[in-house]
Amino acid sequence: MDGTVLVADDDRTIRTVLTQALTRAGCKVHATSSLTTLMRWVSEGKGDLVISDVIMPDGNGLEMLPKIGQERPGLPVIVISAQNTIMTAIQAAEAEAYDYLPKPFDLPDLMKRAARALETKRRVRPSTENVSPPGEQDDLPLVGRTPQMQALYRLVARVMNADLPVLITGESGTGKSLIARAIHDFSDRRSLPFVIATAGDLEGVDGPSTLAARARGGSILFDEVADLTEEAQARIVRMLDSFGDTAPRVMATSQTDLMGRMEAGQFRQDLFYRLGGVTVAVPSLRERVDDIPLLAEHFLARSERDGAARRTIAADAMDLIRAYSWPGNVRQLEHTVRRLVVTSPEEVITRAEVEAVLGNQPEIEPLVGGGEGEKLSASVAKHLKRYFDLHGGVLPPPGLYARILREVEMPLIEIALDATGGNQAKCADLLGINRNTLRKKITDLDIRVTRRRKLM
């Protein structure tokens, strides 16, 4: 890697880590805790890449992006932020950031993105008016720092102005309708109506045309489209085929496998292909366990803003919340937290109180189980299919083969090390590889081998 990187972050540890890693990779690094200093370096022509935090003592890193674009057109900027909401991803996309990563970030991943930014020209996105939609942006419950949610945020930011229908899939309670609303509210159609269509809107000869007239070039959402009758589905097809130049954007949500329904003859094939321009798959809460504490804290803060007493959750109580399977996903978590806020007599919510609430709620398969009887190859295939779906109609970045191998190899070695108590000789024997090969992989993958315990 070759080039000069400008790093702006008010956290000294992050500046030190990035400086050391980039320097070892062959880059020159200028690091600062001030956006003022960063902008001075940019105006002086320094730097081939900028890595900047968002919240800084003297300003907002996202607000600096248009100024950087004016001063140095084509200078790539990678945004890193602890503000792990869909808002940050969308604002970064609107401000034409080269890339966006949430904190805490994976250092090897950031280094790869930095290398790609230095080696390739900045991809220029169509300019968008940086206007915020009505409503309370920061109150959107679409928060999460896990890779699944960050990939979702980036996909939403890419498709919000694409002239394609959007199919949003996911279990009940994951926030599918919120994703649809966010796509509309941050798109160039935000000043036009957002209409949620019902089965009644499709009845009668004039139903579909009246629905299209209500949308007036805005957005139409068919919520849980799989529940519509075959007659209603046929009317949607005819309506979509009749749209002219002022056609509204069409979105649909479904918690069932539409392709499976179509193949079983339970959903119209022509409608399936008309709705599936881009598929946005919203992960279940079980697929992003590390976001559960973040969401719980979000709902506690929201309750306090709504006038409820201040509450916190004890560490062992949070462990129990993380371990629960959450069949109702984010919606169930929100209701549970609100109930705990009301019923807890003390400021700190205890494990016993969480047990009492969750004991009366349904469970599904354990987090560490699932897929019983399913072949490993089938499980991997599902994850790979989801990865491709998250990119919509766009191919994933080059280097997919090596990236997937790393994603499989790293947890395999980590789990094997845990199972053997950190004994590398036993681990190498378990994996069936040479001990020197194992050591090299541990170094290459930056796997920590200290303080490991044998799994029970």
Coordinates of C-alpha atoms in Angstrom, one line a residue:
M1 CA 0.0 0.0 0.0
D2 CA 1.4 3.4 -1.0
G3 CA 0.2 6.9 -0.3
T4 CA -0.4 9.5 2.4
V5 CA -3.3 9.0 4.7
L6 CA -4.9 11.8 6.8
V7 CA -6.4 10.4 10.0
A8 CA -8.9 12.5 12.1
D9 CA -10.2 11.1 15.3
D10 CA -10.5 12.5 18.9
D11 CA -9.6 9.1 20.4
R12 CA -5.8 8.9 20.8
T13 CA -5.9 5.1 20.9
I14 CA -7.5 4.9 17.5
R15 CA -5.1 7.5 16.1
T16 CA -2.2 5.5 17.4
V17 CA -3.5 2.1 16.1
L18 CA -4.3 3.5 12.7
T19 CA -1.0 5.3 12.4
Q20 CA 1.0 2.2 13.3
A21 CA -1.0 -0.1 11.0
L22 CA -0.9 2.2 8.0
T23 CA 2.8 3.0 8.5
R24 CA 3.6 -0.8 8.6
A25 CA 1.6 -1.1 5.4
G26 CA 3.9 1.4 3.7
C27 CA 1.9 4.6 4.0
K28 CA 2.8 8.0 5.3
V29 CA 0.3 9.1 8.0
H30 CA -0.7 12.5 9.4
A31 CA -3.0 12.2 12.4
T32 CA -5.0 14.8 14.2
S33 CA -7.8 15.3 16.7
S34 CA -9.0 18.4 15.0
L35 CA -11.2 18.9 11.9
T36 CA -9.7 22.3 11.5
T37 CA -6.3 20.8 11.1
L38 CA -7.6 18.2 8.8
M39 CA -9.1 20.8 6.5
R40 CA -5.9 22.8 6.5
W41 CA -4.0 19.7 5.3
V42 CA -6.6 19.0 2.7
S43 CA -6.4 22.6 1.4
E44 CA -2.6 22.4 1.3
G45 CA -2.9 19.4 -1.0
K46 CA -1.7 16.8 1.5
G47 CA -3.1 13.3 1.6
D48 CA -4.3 10.6 -0.9
L49 CA -6.9 9.3 1.5
V50 CA -8.9 10.7 4.5
I51 CA -10.1 8.5 7.4
S52 CA -12.3 10.6 9.7
D53 CA -14.5 10.2 12.7
V54 CA -17.9 11.9 12.7
I55 CA -18.3 13.4 16.1
M56 CA -15.2 15.6 16.8
P57 CA -14.6 18.4 19.4
D58 CA -14.7 21.1 16.7
G59 CA -17.4 19.8 14.4
N60 CA -19.0 17.0 12.5
G61 CA -17.0 14.9 10.1
L62 CA -19.9 14.3 7.7
E63 CA -20.4 18.1 7.3
M64 CA -16.8 18.4 6.2
L65 CA -17.3 16.0 3.2
P66 CA -18.8 18.6 0.8
K67 CA -16.0 21.0 1.7
I68 CA -13.4 18.3 1.1
G69 CA -15.1 17.5 -2.3
Q70 CA -14.8 21.2 -3.3
E71 CA -11.2 21.6 -2.2
R72 CA -10.0 18.2 -3.5
P73 CA -12.4 16.6 -6.0
G74 CA -11.8 12.8 -6.1
L75 CA -10.1 12.6 -2.7
P76 CA -11.6 9.5 -1.1
V77 CA -12.9 9.7 2.5
I78 CA -13.6 6.7 4.7
V79 CA -16.0 7.6 7.5
I80 CA -15.7 5.8 10.9
S81 CA -18.3 6.4 13.5
A82 CA -19.7 5.1 16.8
Q83 CA -23.1 6.5 15.7
N84 CA -24.3 3.1 14.5
T85 CA -27.6 4.0 12.9
I86 CA -29.0 3.9 9.5
M87 CA -28.9 7.7 9.6
T88 CA -25.1 7.7 9.6
A89 CA -24.9 5.4 6.6
I90 CA -27.4 7.4 4.6
Q91 CA -25.8 10.7 5.5
A92 CA -22.4 9.3 4.5
A93 CA -23.8 8.1 1.2
E94 CA -25.5 11.5 0.5
A95 CA -22.2 13.3 1.3
E96 CA -20.4 11.0 -1.1
A97 CA -18.1 9.3 1.3
Y98 CA -16.0 6.6 -0.3
D99 CA -16.9 4.1 2.4
Y100 CA -18.3 3.9 5.9
L101 CA -17.5 1.7 8.8
P102 CA -19.0 1.5 12.3
K103 CA -17.0 1.5 15.5
P104 CA -15.6 -0.7 16.8
F105 CA -14.2 -1.6 13.4
D106 CA -12.3 -4.6 12.3
L107 CA -8.7 -3.3 11.6
P108 CA -7.9 -5.8 8.8
D109 CA -11.2 -4.9 7.1
L110 CA -10.4 -1.1 7.3
M111 CA -6.9 -1.7 6.0
K112 CA -8.4 -3.5 2.9
R113 CA -10.8 -0.7 2.3
A114 CA -8.0 1.8 2.6
A115 CA -5.9 -0.1 0.1
R116 CA -8.8 -0.2 -2.3
A117 CA -9.4 3.5 -1.9
L118 CA -5.8 4.3 -2.6
E119 CA -5.6 2.1 -5.6
T120 CA -8.9 3.0 -7.3
K121 CA -10.4 6.3 -8.4
R122 CA -13.3 7.5 -6.3
R123 CA -16.7 6.4 -7.6
V124 CA -18.7 9.5 -8.1
R125 CA -22.4 9.2 -7.1
P126 CA -25.1 11.3 -8.5
S127 CA -25.4 14.5 -6.5
T128 CA -28.4 14.5 -4.1
E129 CA -29.9 17.4 -2.2
N130 CA -28.7 17.1 1.4
V131 CA -32.1 17.8 2.9
S132 CA -33.3 15.9 6.0
P133 CA -36.8 14.5 5.9
P134 CA -39.5 15.5 8.4
G135 CA -39.7 13.6 11.7
E136 CA -37.2 12.7 14.4
Q137 CA -34.3 11.2 12.5
D138 CA -32.3 10.2 15.6
D139 CA -35.3 8.3 17.0
L140 CA -35.3 5.7 14.2
P141 CA -35.0 2.2 15.9
L142 CA -32.9 1.0 13.0
V143 CA -29.7 0.9 15.0
G144 CA -26.9 -1.7 15.0
R145 CA -23.2 -2.1 14.6
T146 CA -23.1 -5.7 13.5
P147 CA -21.8 -6.5 10.0
Q148 CA -25.4 -7.6 9.0
M149 CA -26.9 -4.3 9.8
Q150 CA -24.1 -2.2 8.4
A151 CA -24.4 -4.1 5.1
L152 CA -28.2 -3.4 5.2
Y153 CA -27.5 0.3 5.8
R154 CA -25.2 0.5 2.9
L155 CA -27.6 -1.3 0.6
V156 CA -30.5 1.1 1.6
A157 CA -28.2 4.1 0.9
R158 CA -27.5 2.7 -2.6
V159 CA -31.0 1.9 -3.6
M160 CA -32.9 4.8 -2.2
N161 CA -32.8 6.8 -5.5
A162 CA -32.6 3.8 -7.8
D163 CA -35.6 3.6 -10.2
L164 CA -36.3 0.0 -9.2
P165 CA -39.0 -1.8 -7.2
V166 CA -37.8 -3.0 -3.8
L167 CA -38.8 -6.2 -2.1
I168 CA -38.1 -6.2 1.7
T169 CA -38.0 -9.6 3.3
G170 CA -37.6 -10.7 6.9
E171 CA -39.3 -12.1 9.9
S172 CA -42.1 -10.3 11.7
G173 CA -40.9 -7.5 14.0
T174 CA -37.6 -7.0 12.2
G175 CA -38.5 -3.5 10.9
K176 CA -39.4 -4.1 7.3
S177 CA -41.9 -1.3 7.1
L178 CA -39.4 1.0 8.8
I179 CA -36.9 0.2 6.0
A180 CA -39.5 1.0 3.4
R181 CA -40.3 4.3 5.1
A182 CA -36.6 5.2 5.4
I183 CA -36.0 4.5 1.7
H184 CA -38.9 6.9 0.8
D185 CA -38.0 9.6 3.4
F186 CA -34.4 9.9 2.3
S187 CA -35.0 9.6 -1.5
D188 CA -35.7 12.3 -4.0
R189 CA -39.4 11.4 -3.7
R190 CA -39.5 12.5 0.0
S191 CA -41.8 15.5 -0.7
L192 CA -44.4 13.2 -2.4
P193 CA -46.9 10.9 -0.7
F194 CA -46.0 7.6 0.9
V195 CA -49.0 5.3 0.6
I196 CA -49.4 1.9 2.4
A197 CA -51.8 -0.1 0.2
T198 CA -54.4 -2.4 1.7
A199 CA -56.4 -5.1 0.1
G200 CA -59.4 -2.7 0.1
D201 CA -57.5 -0.3 -2.1
L202 CA -57.3 -2.9 -4.8
E203 CA -61.0 -3.7 -4.9
G204 CA -63.3 -2.5 -7.6
V205 CA -62.6 -1.5 -11.1
D206 CA -61.2 1.9 -10.1
G207 CA -59.3 0.8 -7.0
P208 CA -55.8 0.5 -8.6
S209 CA -56.1 3.7 -10.5
T210 CA -57.3 5.6 -7.4
L211 CA -54.4 4.1 -5.5
A212 CA -51.9 5.3 -8.1
A213 CA -53.5 8.8 -8.1
R214 CA -53.1 9.0 -4.3
A215 CA -49.4 8.2 -4.6
R216 CA -48.9 11.0 -7.2
G217 CA -45.4 9.8 -8.2
G218 CA -44.3 9.1 -4.6
S219 CA -44.1 5.6 -3.1
I220 CA -46.6 2.7 -2.7
L221 CA -45.9 0.0 -0.2
F222 CA -47.7 -3.4 -0.4
D223 CA -47.2 -4.6 3.2
E224 CA -47.1 -8.4 3.5
V225 CA -47.8 -8.9 -0.2
A226 CA -47.9 -12.7 0.2
D227 CA -51.2 -12.4 2.1
L228 CA -53.1 -10.8 -0.8
T229 CA -55.5 -12.9 -2.8
E230 CA -54.7 -14.0 -6.3
E231 CA -57.3 -11.5 -7.7
A232 CA -55.6 -8.7 -5.8
Q233 CA -52.2 -9.8 -7.1
A234 CA -53.6 -9.8 -10.7
R235 CA -54.8 -6.2 -10.2
I236 CA -51.4 -5.1 -8.9
V237 CA -49.8 -6.6 -12.1
R238 CA -52.2 -4.7 -14.3
M239 CA -51.7 -1.5 -12.3
L240 CA -47.9 -1.7 -12.6
D241 CA -48.1 -2.3 -16.4
S242 CA -50.3 0.8 -16.8
F243 CA -47.9 3.2 -15.0
G244 CA -46.7 6.1 -17.2
D245 CA -43.9 8.7 -16.8
T246 CA -45.0 9.8 -13.3
A247 CA -45.1 6.2 -11.9
P248 CA -44.7 5.9 -8.1
R249 CA -42.0 3.8 -6.7
V250 CA -43.3 0.4 -5.7
M251 CA -42.1 -1.4 -2.6
A252 CA -43.4 -4.6 -0.9
T253 CA -42.7 -6.5 2.3
S254 CA -42.9 -10.2 3.0
Q255 CA -42.1 -12.4 6.0
T256 CA -42.6 -15.6 3.9
D257 CA -40.4 -17.1 1.2
L258 CA -42.0 -15.5 -1.9
M259 CA -40.0 -17.7 -4.3
G260 CA -41.1 -20.8 -2.5
R261 CA -44.7 -19.6 -2.6
M262 CA -44.4 -18.9 -6.3
E263 CA -42.9 -22.3 -7.0
A264 CA -45.8 -23.9 -5.1
G265 CA -48.3 -22.0 -7.2
Q266 CA -49.4 -19.8 -4.3
F267 CA -48.0 -16.5 -5.6
R268 CA -48.1 -15.1 -9.1
Q269 CA -44.9 -15.4 -11.1
D270 CA -45.4 -12.2 -13.1
L271 CA -45.9 -10.2 -9.9
F272 CA -42.9 -11.8 -8.2
Y273 CA -40.6 -10.7 -10.9
R274 CA -42.2 -7.2 -11.1
L275 CA -41.6 -6.6 -7.4
G276 CA -38.1 -8.1 -7.1
G277 CA -36.0 -5.4 -8.7
V278 CA -33.9 -5.2 -5.6
T279 CA -34.3 -7.5 -2.6
V280 CA -33.5 -6.1 0.8
A281 CA -33.2 -8.9 3.4
V282 CA -33.6 -7.6 7.0
P283 CA -31.8 -9.9 9.5
S284 CA -33.6 -11.3 12.5
L285 CA -32.4 -10.4 16.0
R286 CA -31.0 -13.9 16.4
E287 CA -28.6 -13.1 13.5
R288 CA -27.3 -10.0 15.1
V289 CA -27.0 -10.8 18.8
D290 CA -24.4 -8.2 19.4
D291 CA -26.9 -5.5 18.6
I292 CA -29.3 -6.6 21.4
P293 CA -27.6 -4.5 24.2
L294 CA -27.4 -1.5 21.9
L295 CA -31.1 -1.8 21.1
A296 CA -32.1 -2.3 24.7
E297 CA -30.2 0.8 25.7
H298 CA -31.9 2.7 22.9
F299 CA -35.4 1.7 24.2
L300 CA -34.4 2.5 27.8
A301 CA -33.4 6.0 26.6
R302 CA -36.6 6.4 24.6
S303 CA -38.7 5.5 27.6
E304 CA -36.9 8.0 29.7
R305 CA -37.5 10.7 27.1
D306 CA -41.2 9.8 27.1
G307 CA -41.3 10.5 30.8
A308 CA -40.6 7.1 32.4
A309 CA -38.2 6.7 35.3
R310 CA -34.6 6.2 34.5
R311 CA -33.6 2.5 34.3
T312 CA -30.5 0.5 33.6
I313 CA -30.1 -3.2 33.1
A314 CA -27.7 -5.3 35.3
A315 CA -24.9 -7.1 33.5
D316 CA -26.2 -10.6 34.3
A317 CA -29.7 -9.5 33.3
M318 CA -28.4 -8.3 29.9
D319 CA -26.7 -11.7 29.5
L320 CA -30.1 -13.4 29.8
I321 CA -31.6 -10.9 27.3
R322 CA -28.8 -11.7 24.8
A323 CA -29.4 -15.5 25.3
Y324 CA -33.1 -15.3 24.6
S325 CA -34.2 -16.3 21.1
W326 CA -36.6 -13.3 20.4
P327 CA -39.1 -14.9 18.0
G328 CA -40.8 -11.5 17.8
N329 CA -37.5 -9.7 17.0
V330 CA -37.0 -6.0 17.6
R331 CA -40.6 -5.3 18.2
Q332 CA -40.8 -8.0 21.0
L333 CA -37.5 -6.6 22.5
E334 CA -39.0 -3.1 22.6
H335 CA -42.2 -4.2 24.3
T336 CA -40.2 -6.3 26.8
V337 CA -37.9 -3.4 27.7
R338 CA -40.9 -1.0 28.1
R339 CA -42.6 -3.5 30.4
L340 CA -39.4 -3.9 32.5
V341 CA -39.2 -0.1 32.8
V342 CA -42.7 0.0 34.2
T343 CA -42.6 -3.1 36.5
S344 CA -39.1 -2.7 37.9
P345 CA -39.3 -1.0 41.4
E346 CA -35.6 0.0 41.4
E347 CA -33.4 1.9 39.0
V348 CA -31.4 -1.3 38.1
I349 CA -33.4 -4.0 36.4
T350 CA -32.3 -7.4 37.8
R351 CA -31.9 -10.8 36.2
A352 CA -34.8 -12.1 38.3
E353 CA -37.1 -9.5 36.8
V354 CA -36.0 -10.3 33.3
E355 CA -36.5 -14.0 34.0
A356 CA -40.1 -13.3 35.3
V357 CA -40.9 -11.4 32.1
L358 CA -39.3 -13.8 29.6
G359 CA -40.7 -16.8 31.4
N360 CA -44.2 -15.9 30.1
Q361 CA -43.1 -15.4 26.5
P362 CA -42.5 -18.0 23.7
E363 CA -39.1 -19.3 22.7
I364 CA -37.9 -20.7 19.4
E365 CA -34.8 -22.8 18.7
P366 CA -31.7 -21.9 20.8
L367 CA -29.2 -19.4 19.4
V368 CA -26.4 -21.8 19.2
G369 CA -28.6 -24.6 17.8
G370 CA -30.8 -24.3 14.8
G371 CA -30.6 -26.0 11.5
E372 CA -30.6 -29.4 13.2
G373 CA -30.2 -32.1 10.7
E374 CA -29.2 -29.6 8.1
K375 CA -25.9 -30.2 6.2
L376 CA -23.1 -27.7 6.8
S377 CA -23.0 -27.0 3.1
A378 CA -26.7 -26.1 3.0
S379 CA -26.3 -23.7 6.0
V380 CA -23.3 -22.0 4.3
A381 CA -25.2 -21.8 1.0
K382 CA -28.0 -19.9 2.8
H383 CA -25.5 -17.4 4.2
L384 CA -23.9 -16.9 0.8
K385 CA -27.2 -16.4 -0.8
R386 CA -28.1 -13.7 1.8
Y387 CA -24.7 -12.0 1.2
F388 CA -25.5 -11.8 -2.6
D389 CA -29.1 -10.6 -1.8
L390 CA -27.8 -7.8 0.4
H391 CA -26.0 -6.4 -2.7
G392 CA -29.3 -6.3 -4.7
G393 CA -28.6 -6.4 -8.4
V394 CA -25.0 -5.3 -7.9
L395 CA -22.2 -7.8 -7.7
P396 CA -20.1 -7.9 -4.5
P397 CA -16.6 -6.4 -4.5
P398 CA -13.9 -8.4 -6.3
G399 CA -11.9 -10.9 -4.2
L400 CA -14.9 -12.8 -3.0
Y401 CA -13.3 -16.2 -3.0
A402 CA -10.5 -15.1 -0.6
R403 CA -12.9 -13.1 1.5
I404 CA -15.2 -16.0 2.0
L405 CA -12.4 -18.4 2.8
R406 CA -11.2 -15.9 5.5
E407 CA -14.7 -15.6 7.0
V408 CA -14.8 -19.4 7.4
E409 CA -11.2 -20.0 8.3
M410 CA -10.9 -17.4 11.1
P411 CA -13.8 -18.7 13.3
L412 CA -12.8 -22.3 12.6
I413 CA -9.3 -21.7 14.0
E414 CA -10.6 -19.6 16.9
I415 CA -13.1 -22.2 17.9
A416 CA -10.6 -25.0 17.6
L417 CA -8.1 -23.0 19.7
D418 CA -10.9 -22.6 22.4
A419 CA -11.7 -26.3 22.2
T420 CA -8.1 -27.3 22.8
G421 CA -7.5 -24.7 25.6
G422 CA -5.1 -22.7 23.4
N423 CA -2.7 -25.6 22.9
Q424 CA -1.5 -25.0 19.3
A425 CA -0.1 -28.5 18.9
K426 CA -3.4 -30.1 19.8
C427 CA -5.2 -27.5 17.6
A428 CA -3.1 -28.3 14.6
D429 CA -3.7 -32.0 15.1
L430 CA -7.4 -31.4 15.4
L431 CA -7.5 -29.4 12.2
G432 CA -5.2 -31.8 10.4
I433 CA -2.6 -29.2 9.5
N434 CA 1.1 -28.6 10.2
R435 CA 1.8 -26.7 13.4
N436 CA 3.9 -24.1 11.5
T437 CA 1.0 -23.7 9.1
L438 CA -1.3 -23.0 12.0
R439 CA 1.1 -20.4 13.5
K440 CA 1.3 -18.6 10.1
K441 CA -2.5 -18.6 9.8
I442 CA -2.8 -17.2 13.4
T443 CA -0.4 -14.4 12.5
D444 CA -2.0 -13.7 9.1
L445 CA -5.5 -13.6 10.4
D446 CA -4.4 -11.6 13.5
I447 CA -6.0 -14.2 15.9
R448 CA -5.4 -13.7 19.6
V449 CA -4.3 -16.8 21.4
T450 CA -3.9 -15.6 24.9
R451 CA -6.2 -16.3 27.8
R452 CA -8.2 -19.0 26.0
R453 CA -10.2 -21.5 27.9
K454 CA -11.4 -25.0 26.8
L455 CA -15.0 -25.1 25.8
M456 CA -17.2 -27.2 28.0

